XYZ file of C-alpha atoms in Angstrom:
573
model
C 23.796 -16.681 38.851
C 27.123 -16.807 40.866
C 28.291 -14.572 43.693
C 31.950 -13.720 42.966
C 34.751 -12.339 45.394
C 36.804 -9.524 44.492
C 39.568 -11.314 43.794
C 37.359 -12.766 40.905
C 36.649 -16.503 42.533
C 33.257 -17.812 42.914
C 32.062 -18.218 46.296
C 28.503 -19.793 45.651
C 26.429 -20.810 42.385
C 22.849 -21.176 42.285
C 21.665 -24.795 40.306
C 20.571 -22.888 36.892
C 24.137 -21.768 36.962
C 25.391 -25.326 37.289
C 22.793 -26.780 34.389
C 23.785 -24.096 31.836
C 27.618 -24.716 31.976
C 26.821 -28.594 32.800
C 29.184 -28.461 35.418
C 26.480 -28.704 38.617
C 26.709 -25.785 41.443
C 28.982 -27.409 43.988
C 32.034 -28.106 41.286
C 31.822 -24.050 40.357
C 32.891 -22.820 44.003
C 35.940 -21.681 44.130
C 36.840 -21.138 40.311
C 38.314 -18.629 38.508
C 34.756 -17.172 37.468
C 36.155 -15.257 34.142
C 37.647 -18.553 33.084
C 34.252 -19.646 33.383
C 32.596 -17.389 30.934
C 35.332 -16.220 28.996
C 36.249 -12.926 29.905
C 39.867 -12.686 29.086
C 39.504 -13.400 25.246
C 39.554 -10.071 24.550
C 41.094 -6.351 26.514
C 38.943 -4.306 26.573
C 36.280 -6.920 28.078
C 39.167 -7.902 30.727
C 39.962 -4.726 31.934
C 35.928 -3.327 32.428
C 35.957 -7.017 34.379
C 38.683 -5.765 36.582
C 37.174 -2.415 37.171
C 33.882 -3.552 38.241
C 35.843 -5.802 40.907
C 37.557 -3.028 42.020
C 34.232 -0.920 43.103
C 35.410 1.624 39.998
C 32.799 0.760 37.229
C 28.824 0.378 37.809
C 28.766 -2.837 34.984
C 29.849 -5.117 32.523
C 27.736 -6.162 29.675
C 29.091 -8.661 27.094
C 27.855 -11.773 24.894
C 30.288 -14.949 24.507
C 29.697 -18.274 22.770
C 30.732 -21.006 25.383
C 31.543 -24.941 24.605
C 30.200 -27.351 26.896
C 31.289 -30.308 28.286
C 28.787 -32.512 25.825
C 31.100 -30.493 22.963
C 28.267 -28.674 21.691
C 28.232 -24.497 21.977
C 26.106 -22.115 23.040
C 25.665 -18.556 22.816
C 25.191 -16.181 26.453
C 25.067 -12.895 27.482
C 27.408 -12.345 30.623
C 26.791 -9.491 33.144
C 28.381 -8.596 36.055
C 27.092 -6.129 38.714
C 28.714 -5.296 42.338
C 26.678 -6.503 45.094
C 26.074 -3.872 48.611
C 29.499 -2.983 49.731
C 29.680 -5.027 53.011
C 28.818 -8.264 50.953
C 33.267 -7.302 48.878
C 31.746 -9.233 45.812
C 30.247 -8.641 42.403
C 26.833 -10.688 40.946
C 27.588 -12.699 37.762
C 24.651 -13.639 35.978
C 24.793 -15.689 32.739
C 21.861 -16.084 30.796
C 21.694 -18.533 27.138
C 20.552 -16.583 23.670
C 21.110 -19.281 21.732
C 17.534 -19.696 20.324
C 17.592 -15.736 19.912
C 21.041 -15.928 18.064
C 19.663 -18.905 15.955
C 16.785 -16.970 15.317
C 18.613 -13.805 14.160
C 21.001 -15.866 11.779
C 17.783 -17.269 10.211
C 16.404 -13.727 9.699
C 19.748 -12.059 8.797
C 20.209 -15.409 5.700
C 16.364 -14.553 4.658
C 17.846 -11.140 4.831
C 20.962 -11.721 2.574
C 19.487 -14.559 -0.030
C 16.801 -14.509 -2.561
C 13.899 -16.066 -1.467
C 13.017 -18.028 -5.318
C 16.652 -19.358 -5.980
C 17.975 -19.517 -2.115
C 21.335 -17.294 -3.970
C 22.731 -14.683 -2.450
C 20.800 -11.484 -3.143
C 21.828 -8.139 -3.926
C 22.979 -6.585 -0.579
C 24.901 -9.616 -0.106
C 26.660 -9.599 -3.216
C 27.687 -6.137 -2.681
C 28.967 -6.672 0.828
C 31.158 -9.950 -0.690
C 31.860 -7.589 -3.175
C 32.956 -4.681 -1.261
C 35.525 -7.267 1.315
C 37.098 -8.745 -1.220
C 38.215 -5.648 -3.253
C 39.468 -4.579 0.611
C 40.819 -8.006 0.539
C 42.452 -8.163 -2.398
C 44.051 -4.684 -2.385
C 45.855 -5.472 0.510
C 46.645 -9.362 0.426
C 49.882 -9.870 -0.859
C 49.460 -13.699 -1.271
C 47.002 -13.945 -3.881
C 46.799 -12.143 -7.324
C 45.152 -9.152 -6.287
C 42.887 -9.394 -9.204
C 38.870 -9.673 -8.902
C 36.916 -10.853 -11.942
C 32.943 -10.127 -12.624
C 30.367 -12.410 -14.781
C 27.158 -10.121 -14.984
C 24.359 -11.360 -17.070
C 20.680 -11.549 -17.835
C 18.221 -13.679 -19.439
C 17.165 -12.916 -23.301
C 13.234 -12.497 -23.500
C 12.580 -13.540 -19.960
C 9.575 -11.001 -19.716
C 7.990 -13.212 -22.329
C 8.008 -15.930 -20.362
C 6.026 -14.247 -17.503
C 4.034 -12.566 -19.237
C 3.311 -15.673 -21.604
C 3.274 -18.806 -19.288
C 2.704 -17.013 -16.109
C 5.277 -15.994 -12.821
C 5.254 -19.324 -11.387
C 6.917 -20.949 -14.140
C 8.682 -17.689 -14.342
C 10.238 -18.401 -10.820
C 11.019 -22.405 -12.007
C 13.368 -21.118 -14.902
C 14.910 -18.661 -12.607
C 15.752 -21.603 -9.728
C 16.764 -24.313 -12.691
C 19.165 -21.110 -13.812
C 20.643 -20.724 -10.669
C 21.007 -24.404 -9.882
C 22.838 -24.612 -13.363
C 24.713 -21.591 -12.371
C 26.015 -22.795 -9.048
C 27.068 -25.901 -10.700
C 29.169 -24.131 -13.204
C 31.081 -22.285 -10.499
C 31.469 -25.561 -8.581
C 33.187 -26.858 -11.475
C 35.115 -23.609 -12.112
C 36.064 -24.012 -8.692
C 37.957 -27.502 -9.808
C 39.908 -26.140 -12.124
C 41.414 -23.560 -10.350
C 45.165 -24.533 -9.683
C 45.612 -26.793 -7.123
C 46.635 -25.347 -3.743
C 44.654 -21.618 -4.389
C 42.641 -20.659 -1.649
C 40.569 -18.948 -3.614
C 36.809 -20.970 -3.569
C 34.025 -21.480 -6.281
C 32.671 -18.296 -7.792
C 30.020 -16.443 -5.678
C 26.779 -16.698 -7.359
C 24.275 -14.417 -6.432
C 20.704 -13.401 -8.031
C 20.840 -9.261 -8.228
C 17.494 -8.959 -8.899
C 14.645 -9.697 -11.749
C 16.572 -11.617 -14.150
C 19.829 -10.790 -13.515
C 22.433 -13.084 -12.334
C 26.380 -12.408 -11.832
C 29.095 -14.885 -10.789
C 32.083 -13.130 -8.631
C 35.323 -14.356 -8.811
C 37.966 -13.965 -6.309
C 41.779 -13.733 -7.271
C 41.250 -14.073 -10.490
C 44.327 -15.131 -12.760
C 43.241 -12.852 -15.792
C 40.730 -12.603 -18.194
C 41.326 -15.943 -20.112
C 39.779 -17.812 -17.028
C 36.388 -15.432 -16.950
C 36.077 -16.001 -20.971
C 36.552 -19.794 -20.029
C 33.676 -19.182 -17.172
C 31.298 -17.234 -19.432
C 31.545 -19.799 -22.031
C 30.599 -22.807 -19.681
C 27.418 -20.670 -18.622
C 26.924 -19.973 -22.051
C 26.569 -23.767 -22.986
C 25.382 -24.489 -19.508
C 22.245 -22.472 -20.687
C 21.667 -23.907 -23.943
C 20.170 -27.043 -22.891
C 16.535 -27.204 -22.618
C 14.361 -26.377 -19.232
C 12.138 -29.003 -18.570
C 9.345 -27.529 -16.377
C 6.624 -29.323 -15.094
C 5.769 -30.026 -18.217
C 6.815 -26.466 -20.294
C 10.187 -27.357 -22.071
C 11.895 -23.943 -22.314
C 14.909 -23.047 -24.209
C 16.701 -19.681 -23.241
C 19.709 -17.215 -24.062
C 21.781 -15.350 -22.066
C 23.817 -12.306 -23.173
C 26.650 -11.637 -20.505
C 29.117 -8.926 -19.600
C 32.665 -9.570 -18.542
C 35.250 -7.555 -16.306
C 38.763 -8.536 -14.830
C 40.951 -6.160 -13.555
C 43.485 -5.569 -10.415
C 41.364 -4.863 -7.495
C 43.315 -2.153 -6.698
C 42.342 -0.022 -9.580
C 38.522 -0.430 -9.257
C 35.420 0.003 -6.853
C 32.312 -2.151 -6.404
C 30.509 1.237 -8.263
C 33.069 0.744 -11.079
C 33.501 -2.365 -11.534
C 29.695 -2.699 -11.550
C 29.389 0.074 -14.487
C 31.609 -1.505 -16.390
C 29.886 -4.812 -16.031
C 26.674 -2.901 -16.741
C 27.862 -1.413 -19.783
C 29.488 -4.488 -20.838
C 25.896 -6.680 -20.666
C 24.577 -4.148 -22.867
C 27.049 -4.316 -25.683
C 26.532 -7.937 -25.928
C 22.899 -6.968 -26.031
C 23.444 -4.568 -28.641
C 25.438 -6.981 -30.752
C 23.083 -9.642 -30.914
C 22.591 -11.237 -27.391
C 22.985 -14.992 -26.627
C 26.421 -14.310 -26.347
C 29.648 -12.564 -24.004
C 31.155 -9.832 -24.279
C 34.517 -8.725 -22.671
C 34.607 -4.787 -20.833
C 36.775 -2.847 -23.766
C 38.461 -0.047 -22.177
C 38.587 1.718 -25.477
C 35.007 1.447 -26.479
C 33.689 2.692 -22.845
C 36.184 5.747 -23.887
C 34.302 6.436 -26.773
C 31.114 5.728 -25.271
C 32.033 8.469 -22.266
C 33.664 10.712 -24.991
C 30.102 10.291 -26.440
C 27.820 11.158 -23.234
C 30.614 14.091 -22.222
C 29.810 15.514 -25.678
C 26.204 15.402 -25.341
C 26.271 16.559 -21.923
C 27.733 19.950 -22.790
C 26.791 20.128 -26.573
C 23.475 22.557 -26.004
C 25.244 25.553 -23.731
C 28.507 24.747 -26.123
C 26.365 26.832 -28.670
C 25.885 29.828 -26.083
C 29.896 29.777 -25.314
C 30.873 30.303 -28.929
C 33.021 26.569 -29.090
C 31.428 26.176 -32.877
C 32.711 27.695 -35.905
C 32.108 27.248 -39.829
C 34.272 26.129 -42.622
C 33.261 26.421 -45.851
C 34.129 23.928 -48.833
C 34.484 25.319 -52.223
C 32.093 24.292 -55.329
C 33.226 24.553 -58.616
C 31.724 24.860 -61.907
C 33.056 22.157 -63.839
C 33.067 24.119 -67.322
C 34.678 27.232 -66.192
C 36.427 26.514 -63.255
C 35.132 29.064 -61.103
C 33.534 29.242 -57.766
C 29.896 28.720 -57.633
C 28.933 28.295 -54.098
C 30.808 26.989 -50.933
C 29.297 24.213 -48.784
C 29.216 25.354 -44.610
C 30.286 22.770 -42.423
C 30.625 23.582 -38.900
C 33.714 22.445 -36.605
C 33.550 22.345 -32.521
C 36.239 23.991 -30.657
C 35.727 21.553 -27.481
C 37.767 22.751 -24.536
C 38.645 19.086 -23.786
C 38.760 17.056 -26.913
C 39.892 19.581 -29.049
C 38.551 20.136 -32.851
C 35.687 18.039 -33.509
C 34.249 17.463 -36.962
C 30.339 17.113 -37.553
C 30.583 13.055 -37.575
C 31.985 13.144 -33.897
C 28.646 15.278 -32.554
C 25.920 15.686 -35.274
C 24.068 12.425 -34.612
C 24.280 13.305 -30.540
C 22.767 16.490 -31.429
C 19.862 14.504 -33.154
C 19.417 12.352 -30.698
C 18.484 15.009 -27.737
C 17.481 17.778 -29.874
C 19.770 20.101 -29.865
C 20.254 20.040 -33.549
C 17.316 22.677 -33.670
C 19.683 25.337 -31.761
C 22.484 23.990 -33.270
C 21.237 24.403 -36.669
C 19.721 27.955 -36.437
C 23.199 28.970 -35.347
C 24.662 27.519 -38.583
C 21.886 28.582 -41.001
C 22.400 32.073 -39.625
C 26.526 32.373 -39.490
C 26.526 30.979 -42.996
C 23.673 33.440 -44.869
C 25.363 35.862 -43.007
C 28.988 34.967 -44.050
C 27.210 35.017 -47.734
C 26.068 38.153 -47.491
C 29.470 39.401 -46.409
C 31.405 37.888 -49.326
C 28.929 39.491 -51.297
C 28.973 42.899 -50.045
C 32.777 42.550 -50.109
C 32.862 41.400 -53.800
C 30.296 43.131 -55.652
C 32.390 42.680 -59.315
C 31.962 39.242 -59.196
C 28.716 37.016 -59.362
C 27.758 36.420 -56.033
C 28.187 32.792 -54.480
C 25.369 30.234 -52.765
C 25.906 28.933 -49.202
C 24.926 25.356 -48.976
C 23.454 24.290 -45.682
C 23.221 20.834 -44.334
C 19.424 20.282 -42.705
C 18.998 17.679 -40.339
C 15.185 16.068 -40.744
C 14.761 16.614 -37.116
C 15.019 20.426 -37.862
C 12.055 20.251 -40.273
C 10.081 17.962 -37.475
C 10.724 19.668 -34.292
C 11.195 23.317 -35.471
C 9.537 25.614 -38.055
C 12.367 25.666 -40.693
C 10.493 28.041 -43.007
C 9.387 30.681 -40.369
C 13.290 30.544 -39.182
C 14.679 30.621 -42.918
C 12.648 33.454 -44.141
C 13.794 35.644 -40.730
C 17.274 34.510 -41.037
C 17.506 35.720 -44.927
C 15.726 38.962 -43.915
C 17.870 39.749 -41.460
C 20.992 39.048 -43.374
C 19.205 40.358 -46.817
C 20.834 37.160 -48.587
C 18.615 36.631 -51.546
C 16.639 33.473 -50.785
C 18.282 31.436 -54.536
C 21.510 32.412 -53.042
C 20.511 29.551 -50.267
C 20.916 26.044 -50.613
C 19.535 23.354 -47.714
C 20.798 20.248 -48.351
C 18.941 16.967 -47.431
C 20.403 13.067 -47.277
C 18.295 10.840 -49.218
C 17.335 9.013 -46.928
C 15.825 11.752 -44.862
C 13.923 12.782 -48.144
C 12.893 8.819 -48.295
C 8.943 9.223 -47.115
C 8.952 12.692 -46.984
C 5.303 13.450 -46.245
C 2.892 15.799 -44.398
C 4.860 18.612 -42.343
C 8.319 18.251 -43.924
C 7.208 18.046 -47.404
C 4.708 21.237 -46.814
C 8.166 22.719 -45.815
C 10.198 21.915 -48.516
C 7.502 23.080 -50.662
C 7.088 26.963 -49.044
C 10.579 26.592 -49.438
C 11.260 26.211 -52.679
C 8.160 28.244 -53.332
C 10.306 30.977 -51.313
C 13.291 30.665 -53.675
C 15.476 28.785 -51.697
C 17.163 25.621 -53.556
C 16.697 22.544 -52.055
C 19.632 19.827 -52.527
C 19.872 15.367 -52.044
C 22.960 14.968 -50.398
C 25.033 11.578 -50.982
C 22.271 10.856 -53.549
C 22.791 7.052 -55.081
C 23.368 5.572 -51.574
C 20.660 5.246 -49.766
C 16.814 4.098 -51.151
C 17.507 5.622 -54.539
C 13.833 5.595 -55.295
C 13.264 8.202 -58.261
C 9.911 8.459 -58.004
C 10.542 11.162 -55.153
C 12.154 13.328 -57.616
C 8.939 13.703 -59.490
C 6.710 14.936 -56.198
C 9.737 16.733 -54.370
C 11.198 20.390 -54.749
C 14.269 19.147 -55.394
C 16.732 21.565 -57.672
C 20.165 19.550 -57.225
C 21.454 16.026 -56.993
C 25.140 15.370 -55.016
C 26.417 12.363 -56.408
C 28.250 10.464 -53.918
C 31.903 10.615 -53.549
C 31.555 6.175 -54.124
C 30.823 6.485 -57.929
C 33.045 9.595 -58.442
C 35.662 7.178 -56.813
C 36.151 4.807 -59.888
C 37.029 7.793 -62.109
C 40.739 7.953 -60.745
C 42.599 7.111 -63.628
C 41.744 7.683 -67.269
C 42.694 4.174 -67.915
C 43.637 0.795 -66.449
C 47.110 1.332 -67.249
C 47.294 4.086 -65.461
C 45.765 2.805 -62.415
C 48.266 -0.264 -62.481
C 51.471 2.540 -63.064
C 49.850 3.682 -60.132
C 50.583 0.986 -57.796
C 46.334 0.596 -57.465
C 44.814 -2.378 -56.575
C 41.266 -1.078 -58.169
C 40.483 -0.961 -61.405
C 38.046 1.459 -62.989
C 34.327 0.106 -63.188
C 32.865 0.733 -66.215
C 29.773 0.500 -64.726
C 30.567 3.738 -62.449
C 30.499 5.843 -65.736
C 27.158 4.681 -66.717
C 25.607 4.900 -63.655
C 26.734 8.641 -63.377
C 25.833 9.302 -67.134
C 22.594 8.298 -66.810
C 21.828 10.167 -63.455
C 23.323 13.486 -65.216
C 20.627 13.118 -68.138
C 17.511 11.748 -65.778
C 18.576 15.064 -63.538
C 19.333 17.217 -66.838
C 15.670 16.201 -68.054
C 14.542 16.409 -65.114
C 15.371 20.747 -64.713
C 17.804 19.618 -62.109
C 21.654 20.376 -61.656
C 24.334 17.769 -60.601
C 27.339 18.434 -58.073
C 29.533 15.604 -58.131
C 31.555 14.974 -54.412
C 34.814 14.170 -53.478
C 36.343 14.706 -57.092
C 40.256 14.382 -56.273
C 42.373 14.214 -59.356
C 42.265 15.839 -63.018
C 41.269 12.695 -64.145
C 37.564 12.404 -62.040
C 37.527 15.910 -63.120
C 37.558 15.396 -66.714
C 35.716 12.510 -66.559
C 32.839 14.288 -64.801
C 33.077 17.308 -67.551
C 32.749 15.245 -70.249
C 29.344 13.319 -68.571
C 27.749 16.777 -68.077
C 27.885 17.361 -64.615
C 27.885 21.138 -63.539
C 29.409 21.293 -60.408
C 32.281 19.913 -58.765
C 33.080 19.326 -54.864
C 36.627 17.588 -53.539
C 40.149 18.327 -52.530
C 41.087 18.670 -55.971
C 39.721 22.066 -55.955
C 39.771 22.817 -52.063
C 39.376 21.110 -48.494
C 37.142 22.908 -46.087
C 38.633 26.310 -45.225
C 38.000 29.847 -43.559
C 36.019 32.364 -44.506
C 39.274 34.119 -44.937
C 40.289 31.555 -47.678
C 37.095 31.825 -48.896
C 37.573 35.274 -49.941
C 40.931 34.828 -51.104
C 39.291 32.557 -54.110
C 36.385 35.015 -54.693
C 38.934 37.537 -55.313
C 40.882 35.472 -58.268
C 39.566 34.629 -61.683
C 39.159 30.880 -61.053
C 39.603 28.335 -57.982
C 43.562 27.703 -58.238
C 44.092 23.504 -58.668
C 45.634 21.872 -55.842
């Protein structure tokens, strides 16, 4: 302690004060006393100093780190308190926190680092994260750019649950030691005169790993960095004795700081690691801003795609089929469209597979099944001189699992009063491929019911005919592939055409032979995506009975629809 004058001067020092500031007492009279302790480094600290000289504030609190003679430094907390007013001076006491400001760094670094690897931990990495983004935005001397490595091991979990944690823990620190030493050497090839240092490498929990670099120069130096911890990794762990080999699968990001947040640049880095998951693993892939569109377009649609039905955003189009003999209109296929408010008109590969995915292909395909026997029924109310048409419906398998599809069929056609054969569900083949227990019961009371039941894209998938033997199928769609050789009636033709193909020969006796095992079979054949005369004479000649493809019509309106119903044959276009 030291008694100090108002006019900030120390007038007497007891010993302790002397020791701490290894001065001695006697040399300390007389001194400036803020000089002493440092209390002009800063304003605010100054000025509270002055008041509580002048009688006009109580105390002054404040912690400085002092250099001693011996050079080393120490850290104190200063306070100064007035003494009784006849004494005119103020009490300085200093007292040393070093060994409480050692001991608080040591708990703040346990804090901040990963206890198995000694790396930076998670709420470090963020907070590095989070300053140099600040950094970076506003630094006009560097490149304002901030690039991410974020990866994780391949089949780690095996190797705990297999060999145990401890060894578990050894891979993890001989990971990070081989990590650190590939931003070291990173760090050398940097161009001389940066100040930007190695990469941070930090352990963000579990087996996950990611290497932060600062002012990045663009995304040819991360690709350089991921491949070095690519190869880095390939070499062989030798572990007390376990000799482990391991993969990593990594995401890359690099972009301007300014244009990002430690949230998005961390998503994107997330999503990244997954695609290079999803495409194999032991390898890196670089953030695509495209395919994170698509993925967002993606979870947007099947965010919104179950009340879309309630809002009315669907609609059906209906493609014509055509009997290939008479050229008339035997049925129309219903394929629905979605009016999104955002992305505009969406066709069934855009949203279909979402809708299987969370369900709402049920709801979705209730909707359909009942707009289209309903639409049916209309034509046929509307057209009573003519034959009336079948509706084809597409059935996901889903809808036969997680509804009941005959309960909801029979309603729907009694509702409408569309006779039941003037229904057709169609079915992919390889949805039909095992068909067993619940969903073949249903395809049975089906069929039992009236209602045709149709293999979409059949030739493509399995094509195991020994289904067609214990199934209620009725009609085979050939796939647009085989119809797709029947261009031209010639090779000539297809070279006048400017046509790289040629016709396969072996297209026609595929198809001819499918037409004759479905003909013997008591089954009908609809041939898809018939586009020219020539397919179309083609598939006349081979027997097949009905005919799908712009030739005759694309998908069109109800409207349309009825426009074709009301001539004497489907108009070629």
């Amino acid at each position: 302690m030291a008694v100090v004058d108002r006019d900030g001067l120390v007038v007497t020092a007891n010993g302790a004060m002397g020791t701490l500031l290894g001065t001695g007492a006697e040399p300390l009279v007389g001194r400036v006393a803020a000089d002493l302790v440092d209390l002009a480094s800063d304003t605010r600290t100054w000025h509270a100093y002055r008041e509580v000289l002048r009688g006009r504030q109580a105390r002054l609190r404040c912690t400085r780190r002092l250099k001693q003679p011996d050079g080393t430094w120490l850290w104190v907390q200063v306070s100064v308190a007035p003494l009784p007013e006849e004494e005119r001076a103020v009490l300085l006491s200093v007292t040393d926190i070093s060994a409480n400001r050692l001991l608080q760094a040591r708990l703040h670094h346990l804090q901040m680092h990963d206890p198995v690897t000694r790396l930076p931990n998670r709420t470090l990495f963020f907070e590095q994260l989070s300053a140099a983004l600040e950094r970076e935005t506003y630094d006009e001397v560097g490149t304002g750019r901030i690039g991410l490595v974020y990866l994780d091991l391949d089949g780690f979990k095996a190797v705990n649950d297999t060999l145990g944690h401890r060894v578990g823990d050894r891979l993890l620190t001989a990971v990070a030691e081989r990590l650190t030493r590939c931003a070291d050497e990173a760090a050398l090839l940097r161009t001389a005169g940066t100040a930007a240092g190695a990469p941070l490498v930090a352990r963000l929990g579990g087996d996950e790993f990611a290497l932060l670099v600062e002012d990045s120069t663009g995304t040819e130096q991360l690709a350089d960095l991921a491949d070095s911890v690519l190869k880095a990794l390939q070499a062989p762990f030798d572990l007390a004795g376990q000799r482990l080999s391991v993969s990593a699968s990594i995401g890359v990001v690099e972009r301007q700081s300014a244009s990002t947040t430690a949230t998005g640049l961390m998503q994107a880095a997330d999503t990244t690691l997954y695609w290079a998951k999803a495409d194999g693993k032991a390898r890196w892939t670089l953030f695509d801003p495209e395919r994170n569109a698509h993925r967002m377009t993606r979870q947007a649609l099947s965010s919104t795609l179950r009340a879309a039905v309630g809002r009315g955003e669907f609609a059906l189009e209906y493609q014509p089929l055509v009997g290939m003999a008479e050229g008339e209109v035997r049925g129309v296929e219903a394929l629905v469209r979605w009016h999104h408010p955002q992305f505009g008109l969406l066709t069934p590969n855009r949203f279909i597979s979402l809708a299987e995915e969370d369900g709402s292909i049920v709801q979705l395909g209730r909707w359909i099944l009942a707009t289209a026997c309903r639409q049916a029924r209309r034509w046929q109310i509307d057209h009573p001189d003519r034959a009336p048409i079948f509706v084809s419906v597409n059935v996901a398998v889903r809808q036969v699992w997680d509804s009941d599809l005959v309960a909801d069929v029979a309603e729907i056609l009694a509702e409408t009063g569309l006779a039941p054969h003037l229904l057709q569900l169609e079915l992919t083949e390889s949805a039909l491929m095992g068909s067993a227990g619940r969903p073949l019961q249903a395809l049975r009371a089906l069929s039992d019911m009236g209602v045709r039941i149709a293999i979409d894209d059949f030739g493509t998938g399995y094509s195991n005919l020994a289904y067609l033997s214990r199934l209620p199928v009725s009609v085979l769609k050939l796939d647009g592939a085989f119809v797709r050789g029947f261009q031209y009636e010639s090779a000539e033709e297809s070279g006048a055409a400017g046509d790289d193909g040629q016709p396969n020969p072996a297209d026609e006796i595929i198809v001819e032979a499918l037409v004759q095992l479905a003909h013997r079979l008591g089954l009908s054949v609809t041939a898809e995506g018939v586009e020219t005369d020539a397919q179309a004479a083609r598939l006349r000649r081979l027997g097949c009975d009905t005919g799908q493809g712009w030739l005759y019509s694309r998908a069109v309106s109800p409207e349309r629809i009825a426009e074709l119903l009301g001539a004497a044959a489907c108009p070629q276009a």
